[in-house]
Structure formats: structure tokens, C-alpha cells
PDB file of C-alpha atoms in Angstrom:
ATOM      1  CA  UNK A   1       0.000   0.000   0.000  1.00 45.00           C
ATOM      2  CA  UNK A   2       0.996   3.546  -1.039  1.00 43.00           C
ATOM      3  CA  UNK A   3       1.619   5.643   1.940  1.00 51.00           C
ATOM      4  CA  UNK A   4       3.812   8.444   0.407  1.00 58.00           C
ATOM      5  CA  UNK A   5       3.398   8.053  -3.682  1.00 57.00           C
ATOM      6  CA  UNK A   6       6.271  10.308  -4.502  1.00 57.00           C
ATOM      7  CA  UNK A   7       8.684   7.997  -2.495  1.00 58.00           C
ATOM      8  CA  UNK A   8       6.962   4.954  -2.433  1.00 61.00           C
ATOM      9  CA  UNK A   9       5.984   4.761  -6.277  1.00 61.00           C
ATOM     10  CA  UNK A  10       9.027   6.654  -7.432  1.00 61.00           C
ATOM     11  CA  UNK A  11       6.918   9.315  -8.872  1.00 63.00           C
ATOM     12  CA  UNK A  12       8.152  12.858  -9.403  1.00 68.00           C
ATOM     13  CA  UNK A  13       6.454  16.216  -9.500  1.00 69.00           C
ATOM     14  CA  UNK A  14       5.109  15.656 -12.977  1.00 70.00           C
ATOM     15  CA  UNK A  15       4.012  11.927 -11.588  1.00 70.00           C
ATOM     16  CA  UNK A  16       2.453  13.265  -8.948  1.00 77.00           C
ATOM     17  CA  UNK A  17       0.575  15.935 -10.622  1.00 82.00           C
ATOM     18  CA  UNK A  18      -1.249  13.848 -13.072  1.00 84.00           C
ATOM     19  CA  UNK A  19      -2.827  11.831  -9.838  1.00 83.00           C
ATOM     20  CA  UNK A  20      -4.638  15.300  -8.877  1.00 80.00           C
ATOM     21  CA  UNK A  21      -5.230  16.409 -12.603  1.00 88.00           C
ATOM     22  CA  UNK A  22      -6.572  12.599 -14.286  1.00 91.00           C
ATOM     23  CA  UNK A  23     -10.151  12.731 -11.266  1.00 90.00           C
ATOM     24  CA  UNK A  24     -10.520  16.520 -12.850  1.00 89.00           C
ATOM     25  CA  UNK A  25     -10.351  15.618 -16.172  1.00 92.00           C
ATOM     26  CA  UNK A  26     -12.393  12.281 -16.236  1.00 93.00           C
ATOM     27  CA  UNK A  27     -14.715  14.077 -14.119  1.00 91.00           C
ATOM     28  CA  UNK A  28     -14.876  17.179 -15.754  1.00 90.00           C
ATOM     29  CA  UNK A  29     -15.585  15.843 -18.764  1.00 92.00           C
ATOM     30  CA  UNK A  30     -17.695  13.500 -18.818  1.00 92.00           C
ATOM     31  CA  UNK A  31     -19.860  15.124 -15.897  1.00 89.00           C
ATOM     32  CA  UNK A  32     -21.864  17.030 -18.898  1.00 85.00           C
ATOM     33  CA  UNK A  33     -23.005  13.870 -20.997  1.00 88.00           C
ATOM     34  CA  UNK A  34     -24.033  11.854 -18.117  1.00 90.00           C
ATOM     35  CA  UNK A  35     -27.584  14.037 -17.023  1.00 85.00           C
ATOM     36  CA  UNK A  36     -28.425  12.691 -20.167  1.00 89.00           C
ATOM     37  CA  UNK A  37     -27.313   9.468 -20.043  1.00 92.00           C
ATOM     38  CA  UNK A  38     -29.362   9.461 -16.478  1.00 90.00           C
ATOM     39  CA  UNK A  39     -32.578  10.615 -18.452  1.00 89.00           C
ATOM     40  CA  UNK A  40     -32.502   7.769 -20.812  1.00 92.00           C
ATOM     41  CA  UNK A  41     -31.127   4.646 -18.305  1.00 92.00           C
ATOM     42  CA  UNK A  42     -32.410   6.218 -15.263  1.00 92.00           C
ATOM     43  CA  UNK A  43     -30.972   8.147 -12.689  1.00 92.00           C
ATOM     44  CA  UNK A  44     -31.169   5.993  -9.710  1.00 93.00           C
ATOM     45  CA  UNK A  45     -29.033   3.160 -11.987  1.00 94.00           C
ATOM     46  CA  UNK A  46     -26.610   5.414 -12.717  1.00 94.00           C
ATOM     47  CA  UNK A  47     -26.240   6.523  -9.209  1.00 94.00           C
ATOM     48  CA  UNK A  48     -25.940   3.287  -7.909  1.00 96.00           C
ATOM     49  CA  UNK A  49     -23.492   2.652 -10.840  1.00 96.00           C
ATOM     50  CA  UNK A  50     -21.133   5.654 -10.240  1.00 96.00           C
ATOM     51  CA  UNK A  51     -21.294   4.662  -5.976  1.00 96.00           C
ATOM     52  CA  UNK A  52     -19.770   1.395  -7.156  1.00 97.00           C
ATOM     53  CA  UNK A  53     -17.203   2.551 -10.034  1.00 97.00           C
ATOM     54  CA  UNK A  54     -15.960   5.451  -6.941  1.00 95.00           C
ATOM     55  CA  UNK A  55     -15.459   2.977  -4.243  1.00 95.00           C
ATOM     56  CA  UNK A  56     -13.688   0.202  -6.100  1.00 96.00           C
ATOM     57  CA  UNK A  57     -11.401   2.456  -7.527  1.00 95.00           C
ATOM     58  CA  UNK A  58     -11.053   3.579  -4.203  1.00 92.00           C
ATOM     59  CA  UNK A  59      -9.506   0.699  -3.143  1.00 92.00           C
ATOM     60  CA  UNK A  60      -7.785   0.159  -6.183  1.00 92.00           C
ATOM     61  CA  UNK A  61      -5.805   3.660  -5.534  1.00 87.00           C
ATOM     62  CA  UNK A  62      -5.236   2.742  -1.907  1.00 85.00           C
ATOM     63  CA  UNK A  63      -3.413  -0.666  -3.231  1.00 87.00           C
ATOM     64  CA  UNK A  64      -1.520   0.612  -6.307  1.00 86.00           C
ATOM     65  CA  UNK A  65       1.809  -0.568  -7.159  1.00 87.00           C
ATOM     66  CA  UNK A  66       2.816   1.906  -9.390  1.00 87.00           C
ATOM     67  CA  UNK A  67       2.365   5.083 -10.573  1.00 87.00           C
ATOM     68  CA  UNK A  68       0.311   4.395 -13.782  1.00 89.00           C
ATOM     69  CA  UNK A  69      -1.942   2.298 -11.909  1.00 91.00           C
ATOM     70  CA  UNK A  70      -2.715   5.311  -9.369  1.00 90.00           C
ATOM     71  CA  UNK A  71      -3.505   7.362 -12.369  1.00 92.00           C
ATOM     72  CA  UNK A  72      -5.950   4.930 -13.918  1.00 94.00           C
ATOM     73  CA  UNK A  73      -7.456   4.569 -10.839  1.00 94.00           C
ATOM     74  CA  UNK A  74      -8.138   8.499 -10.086  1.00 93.00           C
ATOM     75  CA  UNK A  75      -9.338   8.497 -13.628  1.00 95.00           C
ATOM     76  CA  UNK A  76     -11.939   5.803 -12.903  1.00 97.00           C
ATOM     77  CA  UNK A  77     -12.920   7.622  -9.621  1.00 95.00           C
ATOM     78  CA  UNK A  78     -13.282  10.849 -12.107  1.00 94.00           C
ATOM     79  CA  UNK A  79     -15.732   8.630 -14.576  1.00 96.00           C
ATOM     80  CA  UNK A  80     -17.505   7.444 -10.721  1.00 96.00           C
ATOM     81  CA  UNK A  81     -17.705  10.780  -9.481  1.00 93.00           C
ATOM     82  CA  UNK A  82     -19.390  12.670 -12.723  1.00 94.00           C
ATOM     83  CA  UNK A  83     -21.702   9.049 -12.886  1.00 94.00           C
ATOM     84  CA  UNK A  84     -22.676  10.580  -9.198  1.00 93.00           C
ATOM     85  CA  UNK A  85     -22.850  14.131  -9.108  1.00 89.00           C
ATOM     86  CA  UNK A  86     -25.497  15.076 -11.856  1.00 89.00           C
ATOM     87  CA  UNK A  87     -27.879  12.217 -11.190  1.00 92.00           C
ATOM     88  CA  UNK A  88     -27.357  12.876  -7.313  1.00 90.00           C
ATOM     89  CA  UNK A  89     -28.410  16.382  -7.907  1.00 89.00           C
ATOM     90  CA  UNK A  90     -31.101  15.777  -9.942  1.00 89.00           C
ATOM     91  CA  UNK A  91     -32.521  12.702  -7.293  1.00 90.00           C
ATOM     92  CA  UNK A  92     -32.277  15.193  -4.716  1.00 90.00           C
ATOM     93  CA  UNK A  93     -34.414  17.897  -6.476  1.00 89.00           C
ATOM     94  CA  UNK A  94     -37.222  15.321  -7.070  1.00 88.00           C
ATOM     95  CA  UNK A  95     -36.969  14.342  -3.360  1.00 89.00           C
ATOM     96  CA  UNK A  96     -38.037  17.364  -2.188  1.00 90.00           C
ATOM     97  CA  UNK A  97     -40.677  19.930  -2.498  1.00 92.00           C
ATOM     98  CA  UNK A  98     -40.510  23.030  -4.706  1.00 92.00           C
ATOM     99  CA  UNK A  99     -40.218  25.158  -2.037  1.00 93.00           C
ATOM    100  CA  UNK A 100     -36.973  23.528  -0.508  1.00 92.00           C
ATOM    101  CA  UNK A 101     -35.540  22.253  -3.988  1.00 91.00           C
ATOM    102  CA  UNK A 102     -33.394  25.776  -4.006  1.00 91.00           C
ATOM    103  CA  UNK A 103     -32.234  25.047  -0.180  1.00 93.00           C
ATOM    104  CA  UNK A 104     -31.274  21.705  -0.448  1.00 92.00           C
ATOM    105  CA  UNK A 105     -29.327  22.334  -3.677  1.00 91.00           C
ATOM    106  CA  UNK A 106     -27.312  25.054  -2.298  1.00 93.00           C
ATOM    107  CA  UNK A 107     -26.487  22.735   0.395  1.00 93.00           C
ATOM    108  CA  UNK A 108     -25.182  20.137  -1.423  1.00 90.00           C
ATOM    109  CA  UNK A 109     -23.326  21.845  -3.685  1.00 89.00           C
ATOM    110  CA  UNK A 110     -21.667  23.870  -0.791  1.00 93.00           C
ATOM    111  CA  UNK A 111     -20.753  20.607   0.670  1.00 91.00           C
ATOM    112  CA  UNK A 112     -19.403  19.132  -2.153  1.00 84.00           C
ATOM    113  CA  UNK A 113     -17.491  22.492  -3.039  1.00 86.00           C
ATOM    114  CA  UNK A 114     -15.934  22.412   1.004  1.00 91.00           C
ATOM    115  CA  UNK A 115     -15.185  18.745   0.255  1.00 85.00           C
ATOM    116  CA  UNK A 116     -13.142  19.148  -3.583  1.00 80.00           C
ATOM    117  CA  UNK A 117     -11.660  21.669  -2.361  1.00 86.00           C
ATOM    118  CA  UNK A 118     -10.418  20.330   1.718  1.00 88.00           C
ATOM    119  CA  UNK A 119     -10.215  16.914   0.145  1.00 80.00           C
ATOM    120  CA  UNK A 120      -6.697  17.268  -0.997  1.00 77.00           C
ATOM    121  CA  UNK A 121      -5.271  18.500   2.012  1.00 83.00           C
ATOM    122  CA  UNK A 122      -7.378  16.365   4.239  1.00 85.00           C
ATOM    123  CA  UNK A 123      -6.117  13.393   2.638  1.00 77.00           C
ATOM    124  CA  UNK A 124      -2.509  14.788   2.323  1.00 78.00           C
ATOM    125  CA  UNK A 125      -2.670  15.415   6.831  1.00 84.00           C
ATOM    126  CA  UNK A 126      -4.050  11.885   6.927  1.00 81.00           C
ATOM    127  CA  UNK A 127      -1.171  10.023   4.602  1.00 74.00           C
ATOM    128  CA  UNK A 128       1.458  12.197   6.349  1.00 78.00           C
ATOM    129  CA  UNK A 129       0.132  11.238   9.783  1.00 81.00           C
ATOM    130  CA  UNK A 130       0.054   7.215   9.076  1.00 76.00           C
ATOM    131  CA  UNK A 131       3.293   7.346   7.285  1.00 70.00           C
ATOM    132  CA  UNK A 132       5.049   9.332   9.699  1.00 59.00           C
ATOM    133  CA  UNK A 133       3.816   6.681  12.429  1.00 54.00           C
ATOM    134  CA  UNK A 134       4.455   3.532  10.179  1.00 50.00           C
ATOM    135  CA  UNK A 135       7.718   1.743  11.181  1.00 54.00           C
ATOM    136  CA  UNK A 136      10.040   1.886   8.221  1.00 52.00           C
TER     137      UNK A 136
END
């Protein structure tokens, strides 16, 4: 298991970089398409699809061997995460009545905002924290 890619993996700067910048690519750009893939397959499929996609690539990035294979793996968290997002917002606007729709929108998009943007670090504290700790 990876505890501290850039020594662990080998990985340089550049190396290192791509792990951040493949999730905001495959997630970026895909994130569009998928509403309408939701309205034609169904958004509660898709949701359940992207939940599954995210959290074995999860794993997959935790156990990684190598570099490349902790890049494909952020990249198919990216494709899990814009499989989520979307239909997830659009589930949660049918879940609730008119009058909250705008409430409960704002709210998850201000916690997903707080969370892509603390993620990084959060996650950086944590590795740093078990590595430091982890006999040699």
C-alpha cells in the first residue's frame, strides 16, 4: 500500500501531478453527458453505478503498485464521481418539495465544493500522519 506516492511509487512532480489532474479531467468531462445518459437509463441506476465505479477504484488507488496504476485509478474515480454528481443532484431535487428544492441544492453543492476543495489536504494530513507513524 501507497503511503507516500512520490517515495513509495518513485513518482516525481510531474508523476504526482497527473494523480490530482486525471479525477478533474475524467470528471470534468464526462460530468456534462451523463444528465443525459441518467434521463434515458435512469438516474437511480446510474447513481448506484457511479457509488460502485468510486469505491472500487477507491480501493484500487489505496493498493496501487505503481504510478500508472494510481492514475488509472483516479481516472476511474473521475468517470464514478461525474456518474454521481449530476444524477445525485437531480434525485435530490425530485426528493423534495418546490419550495426547498433551491435550499437543499445550495447545500449540497456547498458541501461538495468544502469537500473538492479540503479533500486534498485532508487526505494529504491523513497520509502524512500514518506514514510518519508507520515503522520503516
Amino acid at each position: 500500500m501507497a503511503s507516500d506516492p512520490e517515495h513509495d511509487l518513485h513518482a516525481g512532480r510531474d508523476g504526482l501531478q497527473w494523480v490530482v489532474s486525471a479525477y478533474l479531467l475524467a470528471s470534468g468531462t464526462l460530468m456534462l453527458g451523463v444528465g443525459r445518459i441518467g434521463d434515458l437509463f435512469g438516474r437511480r441506476r446510474l447513481l448506484v453505478a457511479g457509488l460502485v465505479v468510486f469505491g472500487r477504484s477507491s480501493s484500487a488507488r489505496t493498493l496501487a503498485p505503481t504510478l500508472s496504476v494510481l492514475v488509472g485509478a483516479r481516472v476511474a474515480q473521475g468517470v464514478g464521481a461525474a456518474l454521481i454528481m449530476p444524477v445525485g443532484l437531480s434525485l435530490l431535487t425530485n426528493v423534495h418539495p418546490e419550495e426547498l428544492r433551491g435550499r437543499a441544492t445550495n447545500w449540497a453543492l456547498g458541501i461538495g465544493g468544502t469537500a473538492t476543495a479540503c479533500g486534498p489536504f485532508v487526505g494529504a494530513a491523513l497520509t502524512k500522519s500514518v506514514s510518519s507513524s508507520a515503522p520503516p
